Coordinates of C-alpha atoms and ligand atoms in Angstrom, one line a residue:
X1 CA 8.0 -22.9 8.8
X2 CA 6.5 -19.5 8.2
X3 CA 5.5 -17.5 11.2
X4 CA 2.8 -14.9 10.9
X5 CA 3.5 -13.6 14.3
X6 CA 3.3 -9.9 13.7
X7 CA -0.4 -10.3 13.3
X8 CA -2.4 -10.9 16.4
X9 CA -5.9 -12.2 16.0
X10 CA -9.2 -10.6 16.9
X11 CA -9.9 -12.2 20.2
X12 CA -6.8 -14.1 21.4
X13 CA -3.2 -14.8 20.6
X14 CA -2.6 -16.6 17.3
X15 CA -1.2 -20.0 16.8
X16 CA 1.4 -19.9 14.2
X17 CA 2.2 -22.5 11.7
X18 CA 2.1 -22.8 8.0
X19 CA 4.3 -23.7 5.2
X20 CA 7.3 -21.7 3.9
X21 CA 6.4 -20.0 0.6
X22 CA 8.0 -18.9 -2.5
X23 CA 6.6 -15.9 -4.4
X24 CA 3.8 -17.1 -6.6
X25 CA 4.3 -14.7 -9.5
X26 CA 7.0 -16.7 -11.2
X27 CA 4.6 -19.1 -12.9
X28 CA 1.9 -18.1 -15.3
X29 CA 0.0 -21.4 -15.6
X30 CA -3.3 -19.6 -15.1
X31 CA -2.7 -17.3 -18.0
X32 CA -1.7 -20.1 -20.3
X33 CA -5.2 -21.5 -19.9
X34 CA -6.9 -18.3 -21.1
X35 CA -7.0 -16.9 -24.6
X36 CA -6.4 -13.2 -25.3
X37 CA -9.9 -12.7 -26.5
X38 CA -11.3 -13.5 -23.1
X39 CA -10.5 -10.0 -21.9
X40 CA -11.5 -6.7 -23.4
X41 CA -8.5 -4.6 -23.4
X42 CA -10.4 -1.4 -24.3
X43 CA -12.3 -1.4 -21.1
X44 CA -10.7 1.4 -19.3
X45 CA -9.5 3.9 -21.8
X46 CA -12.0 3.6 -24.7
X47 CA -15.6 4.5 -24.9
X48 CA -16.8 1.6 -22.8
X49 CA -14.7 2.8 -19.9
X50 CA -15.7 6.4 -20.1
X51 CA -19.4 5.7 -20.1
X52 CA -19.0 2.9 -17.6
X53 CA -17.2 5.0 -15.1
X54 CA -18.5 8.4 -15.9
X55 CA -20.4 10.3 -13.2
X56 CA -20.8 7.4 -10.9
X57 CA -22.9 5.3 -13.3
X58 CA -20.3 2.6 -13.7
X59 CA -20.8 1.0 -10.5
X60 CA -24.4 0.3 -11.4
X61 CA -23.9 -0.9 -14.9
X62 CA -21.0 -3.2 -14.7
X63 CA -19.2 -5.4 -12.1
X64 CA -15.9 -3.6 -11.7
X65 CA -13.1 -5.8 -10.5
X66 CA -10.5 -4.6 -8.0
X67 CA -7.4 -6.5 -7.0
X68 CA -5.2 -5.5 -4.2
X69 CA -1.6 -6.9 -4.0
X70 CA -0.6 -7.1 -0.4
X71 CA -3.0 -8.3 2.4
X72 CA -1.4 -6.3 5.2
X73 CA -2.5 -3.6 7.6
X74 CA -3.3 -1.3 4.8
X75 CA -4.5 -3.6 2.0
X76 CA -6.8 -5.8 4.1
X77 CA -8.9 -3.2 6.0
X78 CA -9.0 -0.8 3.0
X79 CA -10.3 -3.4 0.6
X80 CA -12.8 -4.7 3.1
X81 CA -14.3 -1.3 3.5
X82 CA -14.4 -0.7 -0.3
X83 CA -16.2 -4.1 -0.6
X84 CA -18.7 -3.1 2.1
X85 CA -19.4 0.3 0.6
X86 CA -19.5 -0.8 -3.0
X87 CA -21.5 -4.0 -3.4
X88 CA -21.2 -3.8 -7.2
X89 CA -17.5 -4.0 -7.1
X90 CA -15.7 -7.4 -6.7
X91 CA -12.6 -7.0 -4.6
X92 CA -9.9 -9.6 -4.4
X93 CA -7.0 -9.2 -1.9
X94 CA -4.0 -11.3 -2.9
X95 CA -0.7 -12.0 -1.1
X96 CA 2.3 -14.3 -1.5
X97 CA 1.9 -15.4 2.2
X98 CA -0.3 -18.4 2.3
X99 CA -0.7 -18.2 6.1
X100 CA -1.8 -14.6 5.9
X101 CA -4.4 -15.4 3.3
X102 CA -5.6 -18.5 5.2
X103 CA -6.0 -16.2 8.3
X104 CA -8.0 -13.7 6.3
X105 CA -10.3 -16.6 5.2
X106 CA -10.6 -17.9 8.8
X107 CA -12.5 -16.9 11.9
X108 CA -9.3 -15.3 13.4
X109 CA -8.2 -12.5 11.1
X110 CA -4.4 -11.9 10.9
X111 CA -4.6 -8.4 12.3
X112 CA -6.3 -7.0 15.3
X113 CA -8.3 -4.0 14.4
X114 CA -11.5 -3.0 16.2
X115 CA -14.6 -3.3 13.9
X116 CA -12.7 -5.1 11.1
X117 CA -14.1 -8.5 11.9
X118 CA -17.7 -7.3 11.3
X119 CA -16.9 -5.7 8.0
X120 CA -15.0 -8.7 6.7
X121 CA -17.8 -11.1 7.8
X122 CA -20.4 -9.0 5.9
X123 CA -18.6 -9.2 2.6
X124 CA -16.3 -12.2 2.5
X125 CA -17.4 -14.7 -0.1
X126 CA -19.9 -12.2 -1.6
X127 CA -17.8 -9.5 -3.2
X128 CA -14.6 -9.8 -1.1
X129 CA -12.2 -12.6 -1.6
X130 CA -8.7 -13.3 -0.2
X131 CA -6.4 -15.4 -2.4
X132 CA -2.9 -16.4 -3.1
X133 CA -3.6 -16.6 -6.8
X134 CA -2.0 -13.3 -7.4
X135 CA -1.7 -13.6 -11.2
X136 CA -5.3 -14.7 -11.8
X137 CA -6.8 -11.8 -9.9
X138 CA -4.4 -9.2 -11.3
X139 CA -5.2 -10.5 -14.8
X140 CA -8.9 -10.1 -14.2
X141 CA -8.8 -6.7 -12.5
X142 CA -9.7 -3.3 -13.8
X143 CA -8.0 -1.5 -11.0
X144 CA -4.9 -3.0 -9.2
X145 CA -3.9 -1.5 -5.9
X146 CA -0.4 -2.2 -4.8
X147 CA 0.1 -2.3 -1.0
X148 CA 3.3 -4.3 -0.6
X149 CA 6.3 -3.8 1.8
X150 CA 8.6 -0.8 1.3
X151 CA 11.4 -1.5 3.7
X152 CA 14.3 0.9 4.4
X153 CA 17.4 -0.1 2.5
X154 CA 20.0 -1.7 4.7
X155 CA 22.7 -1.9 2.1
X156 CA 24.1 0.0 -0.8
X157 CA 23.1 3.5 -2.0
X158 CA 20.9 5.3 0.5
X159 CA 21.3 2.5 3.2
X160 CA 19.5 3.4 6.4
X161 CA 17.3 6.0 4.7
X162 CA 16.1 5.2 1.2
X163 CA 13.2 2.9 0.5
X164 CA 13.9 -0.5 -0.9
X165 CA 11.5 -0.9 -3.8
X166 CA 12.3 -4.6 -4.5
X167 CA 8.8 -5.8 -3.6
X168 CA 7.2 -2.9 -5.5
X169 CA 9.3 -3.5 -8.6
X170 CA 8.5 -7.2 -8.6
X171 CA 4.8 -6.5 -8.2
X172 CA 5.0 -4.1 -11.1
X173 CA 6.9 -6.5 -13.4
X174 CA 4.3 -9.2 -12.5
X175 CA 1.4 -6.9 -13.4
X176 CA 3.0 -6.1 -16.8
X177 CA 3.7 -9.7 -17.4
X178 CA 0.2 -11.1 -16.7
X179 CA -2.0 -8.2 -18.0
X180 CA -3.9 -8.7 -21.2
X181 CA -6.2 -5.7 -20.7
X182 CA -5.7 -2.0 -19.8
X183 CA -5.5 -1.3 -16.1
X184 CA -5.3 1.4 -13.6
X185 CA -2.5 0.7 -11.2
X186 CA -2.8 2.4 -7.8
X187 CA 0.1 3.1 -5.4
X188 CA -1.4 2.5 -2.0
X189 CA 1.6 1.8 0.2
X190 CA 3.6 4.8 1.1
X191 CA 6.4 5.2 -1.4
X192 CA 9.1 7.8 -2.0
X193 CA 8.3 10.7 -4.3
X194 CA 8.7 9.7 -7.9
X195 CA 8.0 6.0 -7.4
X196 CA 5.1 6.3 -9.7
X197 CA 7.4 7.4 -12.4
X198 CA 9.6 4.4 -11.9
X199 CA 6.6 2.1 -11.9
X200 CA 5.2 3.7 -15.0
X201 CA 8.5 3.0 -16.8
X202 CA 8.5 -0.6 -15.8
X203 CA 4.9 -1.0 -16.9
X204 CA 5.1 0.9 -20.2
X205 CA 8.4 -0.7 -21.2
X206 CA 6.9 -4.1 -20.7
X207 CA 3.3 -3.3 -21.8
X208 CA 3.0 -5.2 -25.1
X209 CA 0.5 -2.5 -26.2
X210 CA -1.6 -2.6 -23.0
X211 CA -2.3 0.8 -21.5
X212 CA -1.6 1.4 -17.8
X213 CA -2.5 4.5 -15.9
X214 CA -0.6 5.0 -12.6
X215 CA -2.4 6.7 -9.7
X216 CA -1.1 7.6 -6.2
X217 CA -3.8 7.1 -3.6
X218 CA -1.9 7.2 -0.2
X219 CA -3.7 5.7 2.8
X220 CA -4.1 7.9 5.9
X221 CA -5.7 5.4 8.2
X222 CA -4.2 4.9 11.6
X223 CA -4.0 1.5 13.2
X224 CA -6.5 0.9 16.0
X225 CA -9.0 3.2 14.4
X226 CA -8.6 2.0 10.8
X227 CA -12.3 1.2 10.2
X228 CA -13.6 4.5 11.5
X229 CA -10.8 6.3 9.6
X230 CA -11.9 4.5 6.4
X231 CA -15.6 5.0 6.9
X232 CA -15.1 8.7 7.6
X233 CA -11.8 9.9 6.2
X234 CA -10.6 13.5 6.6
X235 CA -9.8 13.3 3.0
X236 CA -9.1 10.8 0.2
X237 CA -6.2 11.9 -2.0
X238 CA -5.8 10.8 -5.6
X239 CA -2.8 11.8 -7.7
X240 CA -2.6 11.1 -11.4
X241 CA -1.2 12.3 -14.7
X242 CA -2.5 15.6 -16.0
X243 CA -3.3 14.0 -19.4
X244 CA -6.9 13.2 -20.5
X245 CA -6.2 9.5 -19.8
X246 CA -4.8 10.3 -16.4
X247 CA -7.8 12.4 -15.6
X248 CA -10.1 9.6 -16.6
X249 CA -8.3 7.2 -14.4
X250 CA -8.6 9.7 -11.5
X251 CA -12.3 9.9 -12.1
X252 CA -12.7 6.1 -12.2
X253 CA -11.1 5.8 -8.7
X254 CA -13.0 8.9 -7.5
X255 CA -16.2 7.1 -8.5
X256 CA -15.3 4.2 -6.2
X257 CA -14.7 6.4 -3.1
X258 CA -17.7 8.7 -4.0
X259 CA -19.9 5.7 -3.0
X260 CA -19.5 6.8 0.6
X261 CA -17.1 9.7 0.9
X262 CA -18.5 13.3 0.3
X263 CA -17.1 14.6 -3.0
X264 CA -15.5 17.7 -1.4
X265 CA -13.3 15.4 0.7
X266 CA -11.9 13.7 -2.4
X267 CA -8.8 15.7 -3.3
X268 CA -7.1 15.3 -6.7
X269 CA -3.6 16.3 -7.4
X270 CA -0.7 15.5 -9.7
X271 CA 1.2 12.3 -8.9
X272 CA 4.1 13.9 -7.2
X273 CA 2.0 16.1 -4.9
X274 CA 0.0 13.0 -3.8
X275 CA 3.2 11.1 -3.0
X276 CA 4.8 14.0 -1.2
X277 CA 1.6 14.9 0.7
X278 CA 1.7 11.5 2.4
X279 CA 5.3 11.8 3.5
X280 CA 4.7 15.4 4.6
X281 CA 1.5 14.5 6.6
X282 CA 3.4 11.8 8.5
X283 CA 6.4 14.0 9.0
X284 CA 4.2 16.8 10.5
X285 CA 2.4 14.3 12.8
X286 CA 5.7 12.9 14.0
X287 CA 7.1 16.3 14.4
X288 CA 4.2 17.3 16.8
X289 CA 5.0 14.3 19.0
X290 CA 8.7 15.1 19.0
X291 CA 7.9 18.7 19.9
X292 CA 5.8 17.7 22.9
X293 CA 8.3 15.0 23.9
X294 CA 11.1 17.6 23.8
X295 CA 8.9 19.8 26.0
X296 CA 8.5 16.8 28.4
X297 CA 12.2 16.8 29.1
X298 CA 12.1 20.5 29.9
X299 CA 9.0 20.0 32.1
X300 CA 10.8 17.4 34.1
X301 CA 13.8 19.7 34.5
X302 CA 11.7 22.7 35.6
X303 CA 8.8 21.2 37.5
X304 CA 6.1 22.0 34.9
X305 CA 3.5 19.4 33.9
X306 CA 3.6 18.5 30.2
X307 CA -0.1 17.6 30.1
X308 CA -1.0 21.1 31.3
X309 CA 1.4 22.6 28.8
X310 CA 0.1 20.6 25.9
X311 CA -3.5 21.4 26.9
X312 CA -2.7 25.1 27.0
X313 CA -0.9 24.9 23.7
X314 CA -3.6 22.8 22.0
X315 CA -6.5 25.2 22.9
X316 CA -5.0 27.6 20.3
X317 CA -7.3 26.8 17.4
X318 CA -4.3 27.3 15.0
X319 CA -2.5 24.5 16.7
X320 CA -5.3 22.2 17.8
X321 CA -5.4 19.6 20.6
X322 CA -4.7 16.3 18.8
X323 CA -1.4 14.5 18.8
X324 CA 0.1 16.3 21.7
X325 CA 0.4 13.5 24.1
X326 CA 3.9 13.1 25.5
X327 CA 5.1 9.5 25.4
X328 CA 8.1 7.2 25.5
X329 CA 8.3 7.8 21.8
X330 CA 6.4 7.2 18.6
X331 CA 6.5 3.9 16.8
X332 CA 4.7 2.3 13.9
X333 CA 5.6 1.3 10.5
X334 CA 5.3 4.7 8.9
X335 CA 6.7 7.7 10.9
X336 CA 10.3 6.8 11.1
X337 CA 10.5 5.2 7.7
X338 CA 8.7 8.1 6.0
X339 CA 10.9 10.7 7.6
X340 CA 14.0 8.8 6.7
X341 CA 12.7 8.7 3.1
X342 CA 12.0 12.4 3.2
X343 CA 15.5 13.1 4.5
X344 CA 17.0 11.0 1.7
X345 CA 14.9 12.8 -0.9
X346 CA 16.0 16.2 0.4
X347 CA 19.7 15.1 0.4
X348 CA 19.3 13.8 -3.2
X349 CA 17.8 17.1 -4.2
X350 CA 20.7 19.2 -2.7
X351 CA 18.7 20.4 0.4
X352 CA 20.9 19.3 3.3
X353 CA 19.4 22.0 5.7
X354 CA 15.9 20.7 5.1
X355 CA 17.1 17.1 5.5
X356 CA 18.7 18.1 8.9
X357 CA 15.5 19.7 10.0
X358 CA 13.5 16.5 9.6
X359 CA 16.2 14.3 10.9
X360 CA 15.9 16.1 14.2
X361 CA 12.3 14.6 14.6
X362 CA 13.8 11.2 14.7
X363 CA 16.7 12.2 16.9
X364 CA 14.4 13.5 19.6
X365 CA 12.3 10.3 19.3
X366 CA 15.5 8.3 19.9
X367 CA 16.5 10.6 22.7
X368 CA 13.1 10.2 24.4
X369 CA 13.5 6.4 24.4
X370 CA 17.0 6.4 25.8
X371 CA 16.0 9.1 28.3
X372 CA 13.3 6.8 29.6
X373 CA 15.8 3.9 30.0
X374 CA 18.2 6.2 31.8
X375 CA 15.4 7.2 34.2
X376 CA 14.7 3.6 35.0
X377 CA 18.3 2.7 35.6
X378 CA 19.3 5.8 37.5
X379 CA 16.3 5.6 39.7
X380 CA 17.0 2.0 40.7
X381 CA 20.4 2.8 42.2
X382 CA 22.1 3.0 38.8
X383 CA 21.7 -0.6 38.0
X384 CA 19.0 -3.0 36.9
X385 CA 21.4 -5.9 36.6
X386 CA 19.6 -9.1 37.4
X387 CA 16.5 -7.2 38.6
X388 CA 13.2 -8.2 37.4
X389 CA 11.5 -5.4 35.4
X390 CA 7.9 -5.9 34.3
X391 CA 7.0 -4.5 30.9
X392 CA 3.4 -3.7 30.4
X393 CA 2.6 -3.2 26.8
X394 CA 4.7 -4.0 23.8
X395 CA 2.6 -2.9 20.8
X396 CA 3.4 0.5 19.3
X397 CA 0.0 1.9 20.5
X398 CA -3.2 0.5 22.0
X399 CA -5.8 -1.5 20.1
X400 CA -3.3 -3.1 17.8
X401 CA -1.1 -6.1 17.9
X402 CA 1.4 -4.4 15.6
X403 CA 5.0 -4.0 17.0
X404 CA 6.7 -2.5 14.0
X405 CA 9.2 0.1 15.3
X406 CA 7.5 0.0 18.7
X407 CA 9.4 2.1 21.3
X408 CA 9.2 -1.0 23.5
X409 CA 11.9 -2.6 21.4
X410 CA 14.5 0.1 22.1
X411 CA 13.5 0.4 25.8
X412 CA 13.7 -3.4 26.3
X413 CA 17.0 -3.5 24.5
X414 CA 18.3 -0.7 26.6
X415 CA 17.3 -2.5 29.8
X416 CA 18.7 -5.8 28.6
X417 CA 21.9 -3.9 27.9
X418 CA 22.1 -3.2 31.6
X419 CA 21.4 -6.9 32.2
X420 CA 17.8 -6.6 33.5
X421 CA 15.5 -9.6 33.5
X422 CA 12.3 -8.7 31.6
X423 CA 8.9 -10.1 32.1
X424 CA 6.7 -8.8 29.3
X425 CA 2.9 -8.7 29.0
X426 CA 0.9 -7.3 26.1
X427 CA -2.8 -8.3 25.5
X428 CA -2.3 -8.7 21.8
X429 CA 1.4 -9.5 21.1
X430 CA 2.7 -13.0 21.1
X431 CA 5.8 -14.4 22.7
X432 CA 7.1 -15.4 19.3
X433 CA 6.7 -11.8 18.0
X434 CA 8.4 -10.3 21.0
X435 CA 11.4 -12.6 20.8
X436 CA 11.6 -12.0 17.0
X437 CA 11.5 -8.2 17.6
X438 CA 14.2 -8.3 20.3
X439 CA 16.5 -10.4 18.2
X440 CA 15.9 -8.8 14.8
X441 CA 18.3 -6.4 13.1
X442 CA 17.1 -2.8 12.5
X443 CA 14.7 -2.5 9.5
X444 CA 14.5 -6.3 9.0
X445 CA 10.9 -6.3 10.2
X446 CA 9.7 -4.8 6.9
X447 CA 10.1 -7.8 4.7
X448 CA 7.4 -10.4 3.9
X449 CA 7.2 -13.0 6.6
X450 CA 8.6 -15.8 4.5
X451 CA 11.8 -13.9 4.1
X452 CA 12.3 -13.4 7.8
X453 CA 14.2 -15.7 10.2
X454 CA 11.9 -18.7 10.8
X455 CA 12.6 -19.3 14.4
X456 CA 13.8 -16.2 16.3
X457 CA 16.7 -16.4 18.6
X458 CA 15.4 -16.6 22.1
X459 CA 16.6 -13.7 24.2
X460 CA 17.4 -15.5 27.5
X461 CA 16.6 -12.7 29.9
X462 CA 13.1 -12.2 28.5
X463 CA 10.0 -14.0 29.6
X464 CA 6.6 -13.3 28.1
X465 CA 3.5 -13.9 30.2
X466 CA -0.2 -13.6 29.7
X467 CA -1.1 -11.5 32.7
X468 CA -0.1 -8.2 34.2
X469 CA -0.1 -9.6 37.7
X470 CA 2.2 -12.5 36.7
X471 CA 4.5 -10.0 34.9
X472 CA 4.8 -7.8 38.0
X473 CA 5.1 -10.5 40.6
X474 CA 8.5 -10.1 42.5
X475 CA 9.5 -7.3 40.1
X476 CA 11.6 -4.4 41.3
X477 CA 10.0 -2.0 38.8
X478 CA 7.3 -1.9 36.2
X479 CA 7.3 0.1 32.9
X480 CA 4.1 1.0 31.0
X481 CA 5.0 1.2 27.4
X482 CA 1.6 1.0 25.7
X483 CA -1.5 2.8 26.7
X484 CA -3.8 -0.2 26.8
X485 CA -7.0 0.7 28.7
X486 CA -6.8 -2.3 30.9
X487 CA -3.6 -0.9 32.5
X488 CA -5.6 2.0 33.9
X489 CA -7.8 -0.3 36.0
X490 CA -5.3 -2.8 37.3
X491 CA -5.4 -3.5 41.0
X492 CA -2.2 -1.6 41.8
X493 CA -2.4 -2.3 45.5
X494 CA -2.2 -6.0 44.7
X495 CA 0.7 -5.4 42.3
X496 CA 2.5 -3.3 45.0
X497 CA 2.0 -6.0 47.6
X498 CA 3.7 -8.6 45.3
X499 CA 6.6 -6.5 44.2
X500 CA 10.1 -6.0 45.7
X501 CA 10.5 -2.8 47.7
X502 CA 11.0 0.0 46.9
X503 CA 8.6 -0.6 44.1
X504 CA 8.9 1.6 41.0
X505 CA 6.4 2.5 38.3
X506 CA 7.7 4.2 35.1
X507 CA 4.7 5.4 33.1
X508 CA 5.8 5.9 29.5
X509 CA 2.2 6.9 28.5
X510 CA 0.9 9.0 31.3
X511 CA -2.1 6.7 31.9
X512 CA -1.9 6.0 35.7
X513 CA -2.9 8.2 38.5
X514 CA 0.5 9.0 40.0
X515 CA -0.8 10.5 43.2
X516 CA -2.9 7.4 44.0
X517 CA 0.0 5.1 43.2
X518 CA 2.3 7.2 45.5
X519 CA -0.4 6.8 48.3
X520 CA 0.0 3.0 47.8
X521 CA 3.7 3.4 48.3
X522 CA 5.1 3.3 44.7
X523 CA 7.9 5.6 43.5
X524 CA 6.4 6.9 40.3
X525 CA 7.9 8.4 37.2
X526 CA 5.5 9.9 34.7
X527 CA 6.8 11.4 31.4
X528 CA 7.0 15.2 31.6
X529 CA 5.4 15.5 35.1
X530 CA 6.9 17.0 38.2
X531 CA 9.4 14.5 39.6
X532 CA 8.8 12.2 42.5
X533 CA 11.1 13.4 45.4
X534 CA 13.0 10.1 45.0
X535 CA 13.8 10.9 41.4
X536 CA 14.8 14.5 41.9
X537 CA 18.2 13.5 43.4
X538 CA 18.9 11.1 40.6
X539 CA 20.5 12.3 37.4
X540 CA 18.2 12.4 34.3
X541 CA 21.0 10.9 32.2
X542 CA 22.6 8.0 33.9
Ligands
UDX601 C1 0.2 7.0 11.3 C2 -0.6 8.1 10.7 O1 -1.4 8.7 11.8 C3 -1.5 7.7 9.6 O2 -2.3 8.8 9.1 C4 -0.7 7.0 8.5 O3 -1.5 6.5 7.5 C5 0.2 5.9 9.1 O4 1.0 6.4 10.2 P1 -0.2 4.9 12.9 O5 1.3 4.7 12.8 O6 -1.1 3.7 12.6 O7 -0.7 6.0 11.8 O8 -0.6 5.4 14.3 P2 -0.7 6.9 15.0 O9 -1.9 7.0 15.7 O10 -0.3 7.9 14.1 O11 0.5 6.7 16.1 C6 1.9 6.7 15.8 C7 2.7 6.6 17.0 O12 2.7 7.9 17.7 C8 2.3 5.6 18.1 O13 3.4 5.0 18.7 C9 1.5 6.5 19.1 O14 1.5 5.9 20.4 C10 2.4 7.8 19.1 N1 1.7 9.0 19.5 C11 0.6 9.4 18.9 C12 2.2 9.7 20.6 O15 3.2 9.3 21.2 N2 1.6 10.8 21.0 C13 0.5 11.3 20.4 O16 -0.1 12.3 20.8 C14 0.0 10.6 19.3
ADP602 P1 1.3 -2.4 5.2 O1 1.3 -2.0 6.6 O2 1.7 -1.3 4.3 O3 -0.1 -3.0 4.8 P2 2.3 -5.1 5.5 O4 3.8 -5.5 5.7 O5 1.3 -5.3 6.5 O6 2.4 -3.5 5.0 O7 1.8 -5.8 4.2 C1 2.4 -6.0 3.0 C2 2.0 -7.3 2.4 O8 2.5 -7.4 1.0 C3 2.6 -8.5 3.1 O9 1.6 -9.4 3.5 C4 3.5 -9.2 2.0 O10 3.5 -10.7 2.1 C5 2.8 -8.8 0.7 N1 3.7 -8.8 -0.5 C6 4.9 -8.3 -0.6 N2 5.3 -8.5 -1.9 C7 4.3 -9.1 -2.6 C8 4.1 -9.5 -3.9 N3 5.0 -9.3 -4.9 N4 2.9 -10.1 -4.3 C9 2.0 -10.3 -3.3 N5 2.1 -9.9 -2.0 C10 3.2 -9.3 -1.7

């Protein structure tokens, strides 16, 4: 049984079930049924291509075919928006996971992303298709995007830091295997610097005379705002070879984005700059959060208010106001993984000081999560053993059902380590996913679903409920770990009345009105805010 649990549906929790799968790219039956002459291999790099794709004319004169390998959080929404904005392009999104493709073809999409539903409904079946027939669509495509998993290696050279390119490599080998015409291959998933070079080698050494151009086109969308980010990106980055063929390929991809993105926002660079820019952008963003989180610890120690500090800091136009919200820690599939990658690349290039600098961003993030756990435990008489603790929010941020690297995992594991009983509620994350996350080894989440454990080990002291009131009933404390809007408007008086006393609120996202809650009778901890008198006497580190 293959579970698709890390994808929550649009309107309610998913039902999981589908068959266990094997990668589809080992058989080439489709190709055997086609003759070589059925495809024009000069399309992209000969005259036809140049005129077809030159100066934006292509998209009118010929049906361009795009195939995206990997129907995940990046591939699915990005391709849906390309299909919407470019009606003359046929877009096929392919994946080895049957259940994921079935969900993309159903009423309940496999990922929860505001606005995605409407975009998919407008294009699906017209110029947007979801399929498990990976080879067929790669064979037919002019441009192949690759957006597959890039987990952190858990074994061997670079374990715990370097990216595991197994899935990338098998995708590249499959592309080389099935292609009978020239193609542009686009790196979409974040990959370590110089991946394009490795992929290029695989493709050219297996090319059988077919020409491949590799481009790096990293995606900058953030989950929860993916559709608006794709509609109106700060920039689109396209890296390619500095050869005439490389430049033509860049232009071809530029022509696609130019259908809706202003030309001045489409940046072109060499391959390595594009790859490194993505890692650097994520590292800078994560660094801002670790900076403000480091300040939050100092604010608690000194009586300052981190929200006032970050507001003051952010009004400096050189710094800017965004991404300065103190929290229980950053999560998501990118930040930690990309920084680990950066660290590894620095170490490999003989730059240990630079590596140490970036490592610190992750260390502060880990510190912030354990500091939060320590606050909970130390506030509650130094033990949560057998106490019911309600966890509100499990996703790594609001407006997504994604739990990859969510700080909730570490916080829950910390509380379970002190023998707490957890009652968890998240509006978009399923019980199966939560159990899976709490029992999975570090980094195991980043593998295709069919390679993950089929039925997660149930963590006994965890129950998952569908309502915040149910989660908090008879609880000693409640922890807010995701900033879902609905948590701001809960009836906290009702919650207080049904909790054990003293009743504690630990707000890991600074979303509740602490003063109001104190009036009700709660003891409140808010990250980086002046401490409740109760907490002042308790040590910050238990
Ligand atoms: C990030 C990048 O923003 C995006 O450009 C890239 O393509 C992928 O990685 P994402 O991980 O989807 O996007 O979400 P993001 O909004 O960046 O949030 C990441 C984490 O940081 C979340 O856990 C969020 O809650 C946390 N965060 C964000 C804070 O704790 N404080 C902030 O001020 C902002
Ligand atoms: P991202 O957040 O980068 O989109 P996801 O993990 O959500 O990452 O998606 C990656 C997708 O790639 C998964 O759905 C996985 O099944 C798919 N995938 C991995 N390897 C292959 C492959 N060789 N062929 C087709 N799909 C693949």
